[in-house]
């Protein structure tokens, strides 16, 4: 038997459609604006101005009108834009979209277009304003129609006494908002837009009211690495990284009309990344995400948006298709540019030679001068400007005779009754390129701590060469930077002023921290630029061996590629923990798998490991379906 909501949906479709002349924007009536905008699901700063159900009708109407303009300043952010799509549409189109951050123009008079059913990857170099743009959309700094609920994932779930499962399923406000909107829409003439919105609302409410709602929430948490015991733990008992996973699970459970994800894989292991990729590729509303993982963008995205020259450039397809299309467009643009420049040069030369010659030649010269003026008025093709490439470089350190770092019969656990692994007999030399893989909690980061001596084994021995210098990177190092200092001041403070300011400028400049960025307070830098400061600090220590724990978090794709090149050109050793399949494929020639109480070598490359994770995931789904 169909549910009541499905019956209502079927009945709504049977209603006659209003003629075009009778259609009216929802904002004109004002009733539609009585619904909450989904702010309950927006993970934003408390100081961010939000439009809620208690806002005045007049203010809400102004937001929904097609000609509405808005300028909001918050935390240094200022945004203007004009709603260009129909107020009842499920698509979002904003024209004249301008975005400023502390007076610095990130976007200028651009067009924002997000269509229902599309999954967008937002690209651009570190510091270009990707995260700022997501926050501006979540805060509705531009007039997004109120029926489009938005969820921005950019921070962890609040630490409380609620269990992880309860925190994911806490959607009462969201259900009330959708039920109120559905009741309102059911009383309208059934235009295509209203009918589509109503069907979508009934489908989402059905999912939130189903008898299997707890099963669905538990399934999402399980996919993100939570076993049954962890799902029943209180959120305050989890670290920030795990609470971020809970927030992600809640976003997927709510299934909003517009889902904004800012680097969603940052706190995930490879298994969870594979699960999330498979889940998001089925997302059928509007997804806009920032991600540094080319592999993840390829698996999820239907479209790419590139922030370039203060504009938003749109490409169909995933990341690889974007790269190919962009290369073809730039090649054609360069050909046209060269042809135009050649024509201009020839005409200028002719005018200079014959402009004052015989009457016939002078007339031809005048004709060419008019042609040249017409070309200029019509707009000349711009020269292709390639993206600025950060050239990361590590100083070569020479060789140390092996064994450099050796595990002999090592066993470790944080207590004798909970041993993570035992009988580990593996070694790393300066020609090693090792990637460590395995689920969160298996002990990947713990293995790195054993290597540097931060932890001691329960049994066995970790031997290090007497002259070995280890450089360790982990994602929390950026938190240790003095936010009040500039990158230049920080490096001079850490390494003394013997090198001199100019030399230190060159040192940090190798990591893409150039010009005014060197003298900006670290607190005003993007997370990606802060990570580059840490890499500059680490490289200047000239380690023999790098231990990198999730080094790609917050780095843009170009910087990750530069990091891979720097590692491959360097003569030191590498041990890498990363959820970025592509980086592992670029630099690793050996894979250690941690899990089930062991550390063992994986017989294959990283893509074969990903295929193994996918097949395991599909087998689990198949077994559930059989039950």
Coordinates of C-alpha atoms in Angstrom, one line a residue:
X1 CA 0.0 0.0 0.0
X2 CA 1.4 3.4 -0.9
X3 CA 2.0 5.8 2.0
X4 CA -0.2 8.9 2.6
X5 CA 2.6 11.1 1.2
X6 CA 2.8 9.1 -1.9
X7 CA -1.0 9.4 -2.3
X8 CA -0.7 13.1 -1.9
X9 CA 2.1 13.3 -4.5
X10 CA -0.1 11.3 -6.9
X11 CA -3.0 13.5 -6.2
X12 CA -1.0 16.7 -6.7
X13 CA 0.1 15.5 -10.1
X14 CA -3.5 15.0 -11.1
X15 CA -4.3 18.7 -10.5
X16 CA -4.6 20.9 -13.6
X17 CA -1.5 23.0 -14.4
X18 CA -1.9 26.7 -14.2
X19 CA -1.6 28.7 -17.5
X20 CA 1.6 30.7 -17.8
X21 CA -0.3 34.0 -17.3
X22 CA -1.7 32.7 -14.0
X23 CA 1.7 31.7 -12.6
X24 CA 3.1 33.9 -9.9
X25 CA 6.4 33.9 -8.0
X26 CA 6.1 32.5 -4.5
X27 CA 7.7 35.6 -3.0
X28 CA 4.8 37.8 -4.3
X29 CA 2.4 36.0 -2.0
X30 CA 4.9 35.9 0.8
X31 CA 3.5 32.7 2.4
X32 CA 6.3 30.6 1.1
X33 CA 8.8 32.7 3.0
X34 CA 7.2 31.6 6.3
X35 CA 9.4 28.5 6.2
X36 CA 12.8 28.2 7.8
X37 CA 15.7 28.2 5.4
X38 CA 17.3 25.1 6.9
X39 CA 19.7 27.2 9.0
X40 CA 19.6 24.4 11.6
X41 CA 21.7 22.4 9.3
X42 CA 24.2 25.1 8.4
X43 CA 27.5 24.8 10.2
X44 CA 28.4 28.4 10.2
X45 CA 29.8 31.0 12.6
X46 CA 27.4 32.2 15.2
X47 CA 28.1 35.7 14.1
X48 CA 27.0 34.9 10.5
X49 CA 23.7 36.7 9.7
X50 CA 21.1 34.0 9.1
X51 CA 17.5 34.5 7.8
X52 CA 15.2 32.4 10.0
X53 CA 11.5 31.6 10.3
X54 CA 11.2 34.6 12.7
X55 CA 12.4 37.2 10.3
X56 CA 9.9 39.7 9.1
X57 CA 7.8 38.9 6.0
X58 CA 9.0 42.0 4.3
X59 CA 12.6 41.1 4.6
X60 CA 12.0 37.5 3.4
X61 CA 10.0 38.8 0.4
X62 CA 12.9 41.0 -0.6
X63 CA 15.2 38.0 -0.6
X64 CA 12.9 35.9 -2.9
X65 CA 12.2 38.5 -5.6
X66 CA 14.0 38.0 -8.8
X67 CA 15.4 41.5 -8.7
X68 CA 16.5 41.3 -5.1
X69 CA 20.0 42.7 -4.4
X70 CA 21.9 42.0 -1.2
X71 CA 25.1 43.2 0.3
X72 CA 26.2 41.5 3.5
X73 CA 29.4 42.1 5.5
X74 CA 30.5 39.5 8.0
X75 CA 33.9 38.5 9.3
X76 CA 35.4 40.6 6.5
X77 CA 33.1 39.1 3.8
X78 CA 31.1 41.3 1.5
X79 CA 28.9 39.9 -1.2
X80 CA 26.5 41.2 -3.9
X81 CA 24.4 39.4 -6.4
X82 CA 21.1 39.3 -8.3
X83 CA 18.7 36.3 -8.4
X84 CA 18.4 35.4 -12.1
X85 CA 16.5 32.1 -11.9
X86 CA 12.8 31.7 -11.3
X87 CA 12.0 32.2 -7.5
X88 CA 10.2 28.8 -7.5
X89 CA 12.9 27.0 -9.4
X90 CA 15.1 24.2 -7.9
X91 CA 18.1 25.7 -9.8
X92 CA 20.2 28.6 -8.4
X93 CA 21.4 31.3 -10.8
X94 CA 22.9 34.4 -9.5
X95 CA 24.1 37.2 -11.9
X96 CA 26.5 40.0 -11.0
X97 CA 28.0 37.9 -8.3
X98 CA 30.8 39.8 -6.5
X99 CA 32.7 38.5 -3.5
X100 CA 35.1 40.5 -1.3
X101 CA 37.1 39.3 1.7
X102 CA 38.6 42.0 3.9
X103 CA 38.5 44.4 0.9
X104 CA 40.3 41.9 -1.4
X105 CA 38.2 41.1 -4.5
X106 CA 37.8 37.4 -5.0
X107 CA 35.0 37.4 -7.6
X108 CA 34.0 40.3 -9.7
X109 CA 30.6 40.6 -11.5
X110 CA 30.6 36.8 -12.3
X111 CA 27.7 34.4 -12.8
X112 CA 26.9 31.6 -10.4
X113 CA 24.9 28.7 -11.9
X114 CA 24.0 25.6 -9.8
X115 CA 21.5 23.2 -11.5
X116 CA 19.4 20.6 -9.7
X117 CA 20.8 17.1 -10.2
X118 CA 24.4 18.2 -10.8
X119 CA 27.4 17.6 -8.7
X120 CA 30.0 20.4 -8.9
X121 CA 33.7 20.4 -8.0
X122 CA 35.0 23.9 -7.1
X123 CA 38.6 24.4 -8.1
X124 CA 41.2 27.2 -7.6
X125 CA 44.5 27.8 -6.0
X126 CA 45.0 28.2 -2.3
X127 CA 43.7 31.6 -1.1
X128 CA 41.5 32.3 -4.1
X129 CA 38.3 32.2 -2.0
X130 CA 36.7 28.8 -2.4
X131 CA 35.8 28.3 1.3
X132 CA 34.7 32.0 1.5
X133 CA 32.3 31.4 -1.4
X134 CA 30.8 28.3 0.3
X135 CA 30.3 30.3 3.5
X136 CA 28.7 33.1 1.6
X137 CA 26.2 30.7 0.0
X138 CA 25.4 29.0 3.3
X139 CA 24.8 32.3 5.0
X140 CA 22.5 33.4 2.1
X141 CA 24.6 36.5 1.4
X142 CA 23.0 36.3 -2.0
X143 CA 19.3 35.9 -2.6
X144 CA 18.9 32.1 -2.8
X145 CA 15.2 31.2 -2.8
X146 CA 14.0 30.2 0.7
X147 CA 12.7 26.8 -0.3
X148 CA 16.2 25.7 -1.1
X149 CA 17.6 24.4 2.2
X150 CA 21.4 24.5 2.5
X151 CA 23.8 22.4 4.6
X152 CA 27.4 23.5 4.8
X153 CA 29.8 21.0 6.2
X154 CA 32.9 22.9 7.4
X155 CA 33.1 22.0 11.1
X156 CA 32.6 19.1 13.5
X157 CA 29.4 18.2 15.3
X158 CA 29.0 19.8 18.8
X159 CA 30.4 17.8 21.7
X160 CA 27.5 16.7 23.9
X161 CA 25.9 13.8 25.7
X162 CA 24.0 12.7 22.6
X163 CA 25.2 9.5 21.0
X164 CA 26.7 9.6 17.5
X165 CA 23.5 7.9 16.2
X166 CA 21.2 10.4 18.0
X167 CA 23.2 13.4 16.6
X168 CA 22.8 12.1 13.1
X169 CA 19.0 11.5 13.4
X170 CA 18.3 14.8 15.1
X171 CA 16.2 16.3 12.3
X172 CA 12.9 17.5 14.0
X173 CA 13.4 21.1 13.0
X174 CA 14.2 20.0 9.4
X175 CA 11.1 17.8 9.3
X176 CA 8.9 20.6 10.6
X177 CA 10.2 23.0 8.0
X178 CA 9.6 20.5 5.1
X179 CA 6.1 19.5 6.4
X180 CA 5.1 23.2 6.6
X181 CA 6.4 23.8 3.1
X182 CA 4.7 20.7 1.7
X183 CA 1.4 21.8 3.2
X184 CA 1.7 25.2 1.6
X185 CA 2.7 23.9 -1.8
X186 CA -0.2 21.4 -1.8
X187 CA -2.6 24.3 -1.9
X188 CA -1.0 26.0 -5.0
X189 CA -1.7 25.5 -8.7
X190 CA 0.4 22.6 -9.9
X191 CA 3.1 24.2 -12.1
X192 CA 6.0 22.1 -13.1
X193 CA 8.2 23.8 -10.6
X194 CA 5.8 23.4 -7.7
X195 CA 5.1 19.8 -8.6
X196 CA 8.8 18.9 -8.7
X197 CA 9.4 20.6 -5.4
X198 CA 6.5 18.8 -3.8
X199 CA 7.5 15.4 -5.0
X200 CA 11.0 16.0 -3.8
X201 CA 9.7 17.0 -0.3
X202 CA 7.5 13.9 0.0
X203 CA 10.4 11.7 -1.0
X204 CA 12.7 13.3 1.7
X205 CA 10.0 13.2 4.4
X206 CA 9.4 9.6 3.5
X207 CA 13.0 8.8 4.1
X208 CA 13.0 10.6 7.5
X209 CA 9.8 8.9 8.6
X210 CA 10.5 5.4 7.4
X211 CA 10.6 2.5 9.9
X212 CA 14.2 2.0 8.6
X213 CA 15.3 5.5 9.5
X214 CA 17.6 4.3 12.3
X215 CA 19.0 1.6 10.0
X216 CA 19.7 4.2 7.4
X217 CA 21.5 6.5 9.9
X218 CA 23.5 3.5 11.2
X219 CA 24.4 2.5 7.7
X220 CA 25.8 5.9 6.9
X221 CA 27.8 6.0 10.1
X222 CA 29.1 2.5 9.4
X223 CA 30.3 3.6 5.9
X224 CA 32.2 6.4 7.6
X225 CA 34.0 4.0 10.0
X226 CA 31.7 3.8 13.0
X227 CA 31.1 0.3 14.4
X228 CA 28.0 -0.4 16.6
X229 CA 29.9 0.4 19.8
X230 CA 31.1 3.7 18.4
X231 CA 27.6 4.7 17.2
X232 CA 26.4 4.4 20.8
X233 CA 29.2 6.6 22.3
X234 CA 28.5 10.2 23.3
X235 CA 29.8 12.8 20.8
X236 CA 31.9 14.5 23.5
X237 CA 33.9 11.3 23.8
X238 CA 35.2 11.6 20.2
X239 CA 38.1 13.6 18.8
X240 CA 37.5 16.6 16.5
X241 CA 38.2 14.4 13.4
X242 CA 35.6 11.8 14.4
X243 CA 33.0 14.5 15.2
X244 CA 33.6 15.9 11.7
X245 CA 32.6 12.5 10.4
X246 CA 29.4 12.6 12.5
X247 CA 28.6 16.0 11.0
X248 CA 29.2 14.5 7.5
X249 CA 26.9 11.6 8.4
X250 CA 24.2 14.0 9.5
X251 CA 24.5 16.0 6.3
X252 CA 24.1 12.9 4.2
X253 CA 21.2 11.7 6.4
X254 CA 19.3 15.0 6.0
X255 CA 19.9 14.9 2.2
X256 CA 19.4 18.7 1.7
X257 CA 18.5 20.4 -1.6
X258 CA 22.0 22.1 -1.6
X259 CA 24.9 20.3 0.0
X260 CA 28.1 22.3 0.4
X261 CA 31.2 20.2 1.3
X262 CA 34.5 21.8 2.1
X263 CA 37.2 19.1 1.8
X264 CA 35.0 16.3 3.0
X265 CA 37.7 13.6 2.8
X266 CA 40.2 15.4 5.1
X267 CA 39.4 13.3 8.2
X268 CA 38.7 10.0 6.4
X269 CA 40.8 7.0 5.7
X270 CA 40.9 5.3 2.3
X271 CA 38.1 2.9 3.1
X272 CA 35.7 5.8 4.1
X273 CA 36.8 7.8 1.0
X274 CA 35.8 4.9 -1.2
X275 CA 32.5 4.6 0.6
X276 CA 31.8 8.4 0.4
X277 CA 32.7 8.5 -3.3
X278 CA 30.2 5.7 -4.0
X279 CA 27.5 7.4 -1.9
X280 CA 27.9 10.9 -3.4
X281 CA 27.9 9.8 -7.0
X282 CA 24.2 8.9 -6.4
X283 CA 23.4 12.3 -4.8
X284 CA 20.6 13.7 -7.0
X285 CA 20.1 17.3 -5.8
X286 CA 22.7 20.1 -5.8
X287 CA 26.2 19.2 -4.6
X288 CA 29.0 21.8 -4.5
X289 CA 32.3 20.7 -3.0
X290 CA 35.9 21.8 -2.6
X291 CA 38.2 18.8 -2.7
X292 CA 42.0 18.4 -3.2
X293 CA 41.6 14.8 -4.4
X294 CA 41.7 14.4 -8.2
X295 CA 40.6 10.8 -7.8
X296 CA 37.6 11.7 -5.7
X297 CA 36.6 14.5 -8.1
X298 CA 36.7 12.1 -11.0
X299 CA 34.5 9.6 -9.2
X300 CA 31.8 12.1 -8.0
X301 CA 31.6 15.2 -10.2
X302 CA 29.4 15.8 -13.2
X303 CA 30.7 19.4 -13.6
X304 CA 33.7 21.5 -12.6
X305 CA 33.7 25.2 -11.6
X306 CA 37.1 26.9 -11.8
X307 CA 37.7 30.2 -10.0
X308 CA 40.0 32.0 -12.4
X309 CA 40.7 35.7 -12.9
X310 CA 37.9 36.6 -10.4
X311 CA 35.4 34.7 -12.6
X312 CA 33.7 31.4 -12.4
X313 CA 34.5 29.2 -15.4
X314 CA 32.2 26.2 -16.1
X315 CA 33.2 22.8 -17.5
X316 CA 31.1 19.7 -18.1
X317 CA 32.4 16.3 -16.9
X318 CA 34.7 15.2 -14.1
X319 CA 38.2 16.4 -13.3
X320 CA 40.0 14.6 -16.1
X321 CA 37.5 15.8 -18.7
X322 CA 37.9 19.4 -17.3
X323 CA 41.7 19.1 -17.8
X324 CA 41.3 17.9 -21.4
X325 CA 38.6 20.5 -22.3
X326 CA 40.6 23.3 -20.7
X327 CA 43.7 22.3 -22.6
X328 CA 41.9 22.2 -25.9
X329 CA 40.2 25.6 -25.3
X330 CA 43.5 27.2 -24.3
X331 CA 45.3 25.7 -27.3
X332 CA 42.6 27.2 -29.6
X333 CA 42.8 30.5 -27.8
X334 CA 46.6 30.6 -28.2
X335 CA 46.3 29.9 -31.9
X336 CA 43.8 32.7 -32.3
X337 CA 45.9 35.1 -30.2
X338 CA 49.1 34.3 -32.3
X339 CA 47.1 34.8 -35.6
X340 CA 45.7 38.1 -34.4
X341 CA 49.1 39.4 -33.2
X342 CA 50.7 38.3 -36.5
X343 CA 47.9 40.2 -38.5
X344 CA 48.4 43.3 -36.3
X345 CA 52.1 43.2 -36.7
X346 CA 51.8 42.9 -40.5
X347 CA 49.3 45.7 -40.7
X348 CA 51.3 48.0 -38.5
X349 CA 54.4 47.4 -40.6
X350 CA 52.5 48.1 -43.9
X351 CA 51.0 51.3 -42.4
X352 CA 54.5 52.5 -41.3
X353 CA 56.0 51.7 -44.7
X354 CA 53.3 52.9 -47.1
X355 CA 51.2 55.3 -45.1
X356 CA 52.9 58.3 -46.7
X357 CA 53.7 56.8 -50.1
X358 CA 51.7 57.0 -53.3
X359 CA 48.0 57.7 -53.2
X360 CA 47.2 54.1 -54.0
X361 CA 49.5 52.7 -51.3
X362 CA 48.3 55.4 -48.8
X363 CA 44.7 54.4 -49.4
X364 CA 45.5 50.8 -48.8
X365 CA 47.4 51.8 -45.6
X366 CA 44.3 53.7 -44.4
X367 CA 42.1 50.7 -45.1
X368 CA 44.4 48.5 -43.0
X369 CA 44.4 51.1 -40.3
X370 CA 40.6 51.0 -40.2
X371 CA 40.7 47.2 -40.2
X372 CA 43.1 47.3 -37.3
X373 CA 40.9 49.8 -35.3
X374 CA 37.9 47.6 -35.9
X375 CA 39.7 44.5 -34.6
X376 CA 40.7 46.5 -31.4
X377 CA 37.1 47.7 -30.9
X378 CA 35.8 44.2 -31.4
X379 CA 38.0 42.9 -28.6
X380 CA 41.3 41.1 -29.1
X381 CA 41.9 37.5 -27.9
X382 CA 43.8 37.5 -24.6
X383 CA 47.1 35.6 -24.3
X384 CA 46.7 32.4 -22.3
X385 CA 48.0 32.8 -18.8
X386 CA 49.0 29.5 -17.3
X387 CA 48.3 28.9 -13.6
X388 CA 51.1 29.9 -11.3
X389 CA 52.9 26.7 -10.3
X390 CA 54.4 26.4 -6.9
X391 CA 57.8 24.8 -7.1
X392 CA 58.3 23.0 -3.8
X393 CA 61.9 21.7 -3.3
X394 CA 63.7 19.7 -0.6
X395 CA 67.5 20.0 -0.3
X396 CA 69.3 16.7 -1.1
X397 CA 71.0 15.3 2.0
X398 CA 73.3 12.5 0.7
X399 CA 73.2 8.9 1.8
X400 CA 73.3 7.1 5.1
X401 CA 74.3 3.4 5.0
X402 CA 71.4 1.0 5.7
X403 CA 69.8 0.0 7.9
X404 CA 68.5 3.5 8.6
X405 CA 65.2 2.7 10.4
X406 CA 64.5 -0.9 11.3
X407 CA 61.6 -2.6 13.1
X408 CA 62.6 -6.0 14.7
X409 CA 59.9 -8.1 16.3
X410 CA 57.9 -5.0 17.3
X411 CA 54.6 -5.2 19.1
X412 CA 52.7 -2.2 20.3
X413 CA 49.4 -1.4 22.1
X414 CA 48.3 1.4 24.3
X415 CA 47.7 -1.3 27.0
X416 CA 49.0 -4.9 27.1
X417 CA 45.5 -6.3 26.7
X418 CA 44.8 -4.2 23.5
X419 CA 47.7 -4.8 21.2
X420 CA 47.5 -3.0 17.8
X421 CA 50.0 -5.2 16.0
X422 CA 52.8 -7.6 16.8
X423 CA 55.8 -9.3 15.1
X424 CA 56.5 -6.3 12.9
X425 CA 59.7 -6.8 10.9
X426 CA 60.1 -4.1 8.4
X427 CA 62.6 -1.4 7.5
X428 CA 62.9 2.0 5.8
X429 CA 66.0 3.3 4.0
X430 CA 66.7 6.6 2.2
X431 CA 65.6 5.1 -1.1
X432 CA 62.3 3.9 0.4
X433 CA 59.0 5.3 -0.7
X434 CA 56.4 3.7 1.6
X435 CA 52.7 4.4 1.9
X436 CA 50.8 3.1 5.0
X437 CA 47.2 2.2 4.5
X438 CA 44.4 0.8 6.6
X439 CA 41.3 1.9 8.5
X440 CA 41.2 4.6 11.1
X441 CA 42.2 3.3 14.5
X442 CA 44.4 0.5 13.0
X443 CA 47.5 2.3 14.1
X444 CA 48.9 4.1 11.0
X445 CA 49.8 7.3 12.8
X446 CA 51.0 5.3 15.8
X447 CA 53.5 3.5 13.5
X448 CA 54.9 6.9 12.6
X449 CA 55.2 7.8 16.3
X450 CA 57.1 4.6 16.9
X451 CA 59.5 5.6 14.1
X452 CA 60.4 9.0 15.7
X453 CA 60.6 7.6 19.2
X454 CA 57.5 9.4 20.6
X455 CA 56.2 6.0 21.6
X456 CA 58.1 2.9 22.8
X457 CA 57.1 -0.7 21.7
X458 CA 55.7 -3.2 24.2
X459 CA 58.1 -5.8 22.7
X460 CA 60.9 -5.8 20.1
X461 CA 63.1 -2.9 19.0
X462 CA 63.1 0.1 16.7
X463 CA 66.6 0.9 15.5
X464 CA 67.5 4.3 14.1
X465 CA 70.8 5.3 12.4
X466 CA 72.8 7.6 14.8
X467 CA 72.9 10.5 12.3
X468 CA 69.3 10.1 11.0
X469 CA 67.3 13.4 11.0
X470 CA 63.6 12.9 10.7
X471 CA 61.1 15.5 9.5
X472 CA 57.6 14.8 10.6
X473 CA 54.5 16.5 9.2
X474 CA 51.0 16.1 10.6
X475 CA 47.8 18.1 10.1
X476 CA 47.8 19.7 13.5
X477 CA 51.2 21.4 13.0
X478 CA 49.4 24.5 11.6
X479 CA 47.7 24.9 15.0
X480 CA 51.2 25.5 16.5
X481 CA 51.9 28.5 14.3
X482 CA 51.8 31.9 16.0
X483 CA 48.8 33.5 14.4
X484 CA 50.0 37.0 15.1
X485 CA 53.4 36.6 13.3
X486 CA 53.8 36.8 9.5
X487 CA 55.3 33.8 7.7
X488 CA 58.6 35.7 7.3
X489 CA 58.7 36.7 11.1
X490 CA 57.8 33.1 12.1
X491 CA 60.7 31.6 10.0
X492 CA 63.2 34.1 11.3
X493 CA 62.1 33.5 14.8
X494 CA 62.4 29.7 14.4
X495 CA 65.8 29.6 12.6
X496 CA 67.4 32.8 13.8
X497 CA 68.3 35.8 11.7
X498 CA 71.7 34.6 10.6
X499 CA 70.5 33.9 7.1
X500 CA 69.1 37.4 6.7
X501 CA 65.6 38.5 5.7
X502 CA 66.3 38.3 1.9
X503 CA 67.5 34.7 2.1
X504 CA 64.6 33.7 4.2
X505 CA 62.2 35.3 1.7
X506 CA 63.7 33.0 -0.9
X507 CA 63.3 30.0 1.4
X508 CA 59.6 30.4 1.9
X509 CA 59.1 31.7 -1.6
X510 CA 59.9 28.2 -2.8
X511 CA 56.7 27.0 -1.2
X512 CA 54.5 29.6 -3.0
X513 CA 54.5 32.1 -0.2
X514 CA 55.5 35.2 -2.2
X515 CA 55.0 38.9 -2.3
X516 CA 52.6 40.5 0.2
X517 CA 51.6 37.0 1.5
X518 CA 55.0 36.8 3.3
X519 CA 54.1 39.8 5.5
X520 CA 50.5 39.0 6.2
X521 CA 49.6 37.8 9.7
X522 CA 49.3 34.0 9.7
X523 CA 45.8 34.2 11.1
X524 CA 44.7 35.9 7.9
X525 CA 46.1 33.1 5.6
X526 CA 44.0 30.3 4.2
X527 CA 44.4 26.8 5.6
X528 CA 46.3 25.9 2.5
X529 CA 48.8 28.7 2.8
X530 CA 49.3 27.9 6.5
X531 CA 50.2 24.3 5.4
X532 CA 52.8 25.7 3.0
X533 CA 54.4 27.7 5.9
X534 CA 54.7 24.4 7.8
X535 CA 56.3 22.7 4.8
X536 CA 58.8 25.6 4.4
X537 CA 59.7 25.2 8.1
X538 CA 60.0 21.4 7.8
X539 CA 62.1 21.5 4.6
X540 CA 64.6 24.0 6.1
X541 CA 65.5 21.4 8.7
X542 CA 67.0 19.3 5.9
X543 CA 65.7 15.9 7.1
X544 CA 67.0 12.6 5.8
X545 CA 63.6 11.1 6.0
X546 CA 60.1 12.6 5.8
X547 CA 57.2 11.1 7.7
X548 CA 54.0 12.7 6.3
X549 CA 50.7 12.2 8.0
X550 CA 47.9 13.5 5.7
X551 CA 50.0 16.2 4.1
X552 CA 47.4 17.0 1.4
X553 CA 44.8 18.4 3.7
X554 CA 44.0 22.0 2.5
X555 CA 46.5 22.0 -0.3
X556 CA 45.2 22.7 -3.8
X557 CA 45.7 20.2 -6.6
X558 CA 48.6 22.1 -8.2
X559 CA 50.5 22.2 -4.9
X560 CA 49.9 18.5 -4.3
X561 CA 51.4 17.7 -7.7
X562 CA 54.4 20.0 -6.9
X563 CA 54.9 18.2 -3.6
X564 CA 54.9 14.9 -5.5
X565 CA 57.5 16.2 -7.9
X566 CA 59.7 17.5 -5.0
X567 CA 59.6 14.1 -3.3
X568 CA 60.5 12.2 -6.5
X569 CA 63.4 14.6 -7.2
X570 CA 64.7 14.3 -3.6
X571 CA 67.3 11.7 -2.3
X572 CA 65.8 11.1 1.1
X573 CA 63.4 8.5 2.4
X574 CA 59.6 8.8 2.7
X575 CA 56.8 7.2 4.8
X576 CA 53.4 8.5 3.9
X577 CA 49.9 8.2 5.4
X578 CA 47.3 9.7 3.1
X579 CA 43.8 9.3 1.9
X580 CA 44.8 10.7 -1.5
X581 CA 45.0 7.8 -3.9
X582 CA 46.6 9.9 -6.6
X583 CA 49.4 11.2 -4.4
X584 CA 50.2 7.7 -3.2
X585 CA 50.3 6.5 -6.8
X586 CA 52.7 9.3 -7.7
X587 CA 55.3 8.8 -5.0
X588 CA 55.0 5.3 -3.4
X589 CA 56.7 2.2 -4.6
X590 CA 55.8 0.1 -1.5
X591 CA 52.5 -0.2 0.4
X592 CA 52.2 -1.4 4.0
X593 CA 48.7 -2.4 5.1
X594 CA 47.9 -2.0 8.8
X595 CA 45.0 -4.0 10.2
X596 CA 43.9 -7.2 12.0
X597 CA 46.9 -7.0 14.4
X598 CA 49.5 -7.0 11.6
X599 CA 51.6 -4.7 9.4
X600 CA 52.2 -6.4 6.1
X601 CA 53.3 -5.5 2.6
X602 CA 50.4 -5.1 0.1
X603 CA 51.2 -7.1 -3.1
X604 CA 50.1 -4.6 -5.7
X605 CA 49.8 -0.8 -6.4
X606 CA 47.4 1.6 -4.8
X607 CA 44.8 1.3 -7.6
X608 CA 44.6 -2.5 -6.9
X609 CA 44.1 -1.6 -3.2
X610 CA 41.3 0.7 -4.1
X611 CA 39.7 -2.0 -6.3
X612 CA 39.9 -4.3 -3.3
X613 CA 38.1 -1.8 -1.1
X614 CA 35.4 -1.3 -3.7
X615 CA 34.8 -5.0 -4.1
X616 CA 34.6 -5.4 -0.3
X617 CA 32.1 -2.5 -0.2
X618 CA 30.0 -4.1 -3.0
X619 CA 30.1 -7.5 -1.3
X620 CA 28.8 -6.0 2.0
X621 CA 25.9 -4.3 0.1
X622 CA 25.1 -7.5 -1.7
X623 CA 24.9 -9.4 1.6
X624 CA 22.6 -6.8 3.1
X625 CA 20.3 -6.9 0.0
X626 CA 20.1 -10.7 0.3
X627 CA 19.0 -10.4 4.0

